[in-house]
Structure formats: structure tokens, C-alpha cells
Amino acid sequence: ASGRFDGYVDSSPAGHSPWDYLGALLVCREAGVEVVDAEGRELVTLDHAARRTPVAAATPTLLAELLSLAGAGNHD
């Protein structure tokens, strides 16, 4: 959380299990970073088999732009 990056889009096509990203999610949230999955969904889930592809951004505006670039804007 040093402030060196404005945004991050994970490029894993298969996504990750919750235990793969929940630690980083906590750090991001404590730093005020906006984080969802590539479809705009919440990353926290009780479904241990769920797969998510994290997207993080310093601001809500940048998050919306990254989601649009990742294709999430096409999943209404």
C-alpha cells in the first residue's frame, strides 16, 4: 500500500479461489482501494469453489474505467 499503482487488473482467465486474494483484499480495503472482481461482483464469498478475477483501483472512477476495459460493462 505504498501508493505506487493507480490500478490493477488480474489477467488470470480461470480466476482465483477466495483464499488466494482475501489477504490482499484486506490490505487494499485498509488503504482505501476499491476492489471487485472483473464482473463487478464482491470478492468476499462463502462459496469456497467460487473463482474471481480481482480488479483494484485507487478511485471509483478509475475502477469503472478498468471494469469497462476488462469487459465488465458488457455484463448487465
PDB file of C-alpha atoms in Angstrom:
ATOM      1  CA  ALA A   1       0.000   0.000   0.000  1.00  0.00           C
ATOM      2  CA  SER A   2       2.789   2.385  -0.902  1.00  0.00           C
ATOM      3  CA  GLY A   3       0.729   4.314  -3.467  1.00  0.00           C
ATOM      4  CA  ARG A   4       2.840   3.319  -6.462  1.00  0.00           C
ATOM      5  CA  PHE A   5      -0.022   1.931  -8.560  1.00  0.00           C
ATOM      6  CA  ASP A   6      -3.320   3.513  -9.553  1.00  0.00           C
ATOM      7  CA  GLY A   7      -4.975   0.281 -10.650  1.00  0.00           C
ATOM      8  CA  TYR A   8      -4.587  -3.454 -11.126  1.00  0.00           C
ATOM      9  CA  VAL A   9      -6.410  -5.962 -13.328  1.00  0.00           C
ATOM     10  CA  ASP A  10      -5.634  -9.640 -12.788  1.00  0.00           C
ATOM     11  CA  SER A  11      -5.136 -11.438 -16.086  1.00  0.00           C
ATOM     12  CA  SER A  12      -5.854 -15.000 -14.956  1.00  0.00           C
ATOM     13  CA  PRO A  13      -8.533 -16.430 -17.283  1.00  0.00           C
ATOM     14  CA  ALA A  14      -9.540 -19.057 -14.696  1.00  0.00           C
ATOM     15  CA  GLY A  15      -9.754 -16.648 -11.763  1.00  0.00           C
ATOM     16  CA  HIS A  16      -8.664 -17.393  -8.214  1.00  0.00           C
ATOM     17  CA  SER A  17     -10.123 -19.071  -5.147  1.00  0.00           C
ATOM     18  CA  PRO A  18     -11.054 -16.773  -2.231  1.00  0.00           C
ATOM     19  CA  TRP A  19      -8.016 -17.760  -0.141  1.00  0.00           C
ATOM     20  CA  ASP A  20      -5.756 -16.624  -2.998  1.00  0.00           C
ATOM     21  CA  TYR A  21      -6.812 -12.964  -2.748  1.00  0.00           C
ATOM     22  CA  LEU A  22      -8.541 -12.331   0.602  1.00  0.00           C
ATOM     23  CA  GLY A  23      -5.315 -11.263   2.357  1.00  0.00           C
ATOM     24  CA  ALA A  24      -4.544  -8.728  -0.362  1.00  0.00           C
ATOM     25  CA  LEU A  25      -8.171  -7.590  -0.306  1.00  0.00           C
ATOM     26  CA  LEU A  26      -7.844  -6.705   3.381  1.00  0.00           C
ATOM     27  CA  VAL A  27      -4.697  -4.661   2.726  1.00  0.00           C
ATOM     28  CA  CYS A  28      -6.383  -2.876  -0.189  1.00  0.00           C
ATOM     29  CA  ARG A  29      -9.517  -2.049   1.779  1.00  0.00           C
ATOM     30  CA  GLU A  30      -7.490  -0.725   4.712  1.00  0.00           C
ATOM     31  CA  ALA A  31      -5.657   1.532   2.226  1.00  0.00           C
ATOM     32  CA  GLY A  32      -8.945   2.800   0.760  1.00  0.00           C
ATOM     33  CA  VAL A  33      -8.602   0.962  -2.549  1.00  0.00           C
ATOM     34  CA  GLU A  34     -11.730  -0.010  -4.490  1.00  0.00           C
ATOM     35  CA  VAL A  35     -11.654  -3.773  -5.238  1.00  0.00           C
ATOM     36  CA  VAL A  36     -14.187  -6.027  -7.010  1.00  0.00           C
ATOM     37  CA  ASP A  37     -13.950  -8.877  -9.488  1.00  0.00           C
ATOM     38  CA  ALA A  38     -13.769  -8.414 -13.262  1.00  0.00           C
ATOM     39  CA  GLU A  39     -17.567  -8.687 -13.454  1.00  0.00           C
ATOM     40  CA  GLY A  40     -18.079  -6.017 -10.802  1.00  0.00           C
ATOM     41  CA  ARG A  41     -19.009  -8.532  -8.084  1.00  0.00           C
ATOM     42  CA  GLU A  42     -17.929  -8.510  -4.447  1.00  0.00           C
ATOM     43  CA  LEU A  43     -14.821 -10.622  -3.871  1.00  0.00           C
ATOM     44  CA  VAL A  44     -15.869 -11.920  -0.456  1.00  0.00           C
ATOM     45  CA  THR A  45     -17.886 -15.107  -0.859  1.00  0.00           C
ATOM     46  CA  LEU A  46     -18.726 -18.099   1.310  1.00  0.00           C
ATOM     47  CA  ASP A  47     -18.548 -20.356  -1.748  1.00  0.00           C
ATOM     48  CA  HIS A  48     -15.071 -21.889  -1.479  1.00  0.00           C
ATOM     49  CA  ALA A  49     -15.324 -23.119  -5.074  1.00  0.00           C
ATOM     50  CA  ALA A  50     -16.052 -19.632  -6.463  1.00  0.00           C
ATOM     51  CA  ARG A  51     -13.467 -18.226  -8.850  1.00  0.00           C
ATOM     52  CA  ARG A  52     -12.883 -14.473  -9.069  1.00  0.00           C
ATOM     53  CA  THR A  53     -10.545 -12.237 -11.074  1.00  0.00           C
ATOM     54  CA  PRO A  54      -9.639  -9.200  -8.921  1.00  0.00           C
ATOM     55  CA  VAL A  55      -9.683  -5.630 -10.207  1.00  0.00           C
ATOM     56  CA  ALA A  56      -8.410  -2.856  -7.930  1.00  0.00           C
ATOM     57  CA  ALA A  57      -8.295   0.915  -8.362  1.00  0.00           C
ATOM     58  CA  ALA A  58      -7.411   3.978  -6.333  1.00  0.00           C
ATOM     59  CA  THR A  59     -10.740   5.686  -7.136  1.00  0.00           C
ATOM     60  CA  PRO A  60     -14.290   4.631  -8.076  1.00  0.00           C
ATOM     61  CA  THR A  61     -13.902   6.440 -11.422  1.00  0.00           C
ATOM     62  CA  LEU A  62     -10.760   4.514 -12.300  1.00  0.00           C
ATOM     63  CA  LEU A  63     -12.399   1.270 -11.161  1.00  0.00           C
ATOM     64  CA  ALA A  64     -15.312   1.866 -13.554  1.00  0.00           C
ATOM     65  CA  GLU A  65     -12.865   2.532 -16.385  1.00  0.00           C
ATOM     66  CA  LEU A  66     -10.843  -0.608 -15.639  1.00  0.00           C
ATOM     67  CA  LEU A  67     -14.007  -2.714 -15.451  1.00  0.00           C
ATOM     68  CA  SER A  68     -15.118  -1.320 -18.791  1.00  0.00           C
ATOM     69  CA  LEU A  69     -11.758  -2.211 -20.317  1.00  0.00           C
ATOM     70  CA  ALA A  70     -11.929  -5.677 -18.737  1.00  0.00           C
ATOM     71  CA  GLY A  71     -15.331  -6.220 -20.346  1.00  0.00           C
ATOM     72  CA  ALA A  72     -17.469  -5.986 -17.207  1.00  0.00           C
ATOM     73  CA  GLY A  73     -19.527  -3.199 -18.743  1.00  0.00           C
ATOM     74  CA  ASN A  74     -20.988  -5.775 -21.115  1.00  0.00           C
ATOM     75  CA  HIS A  75     -22.473  -7.999 -18.361  1.00  0.00           C
ATOM     76  CA  ASP A  76     -25.743  -6.282 -17.392  1.00  0.00           C
TER      77      ASP A  76
END
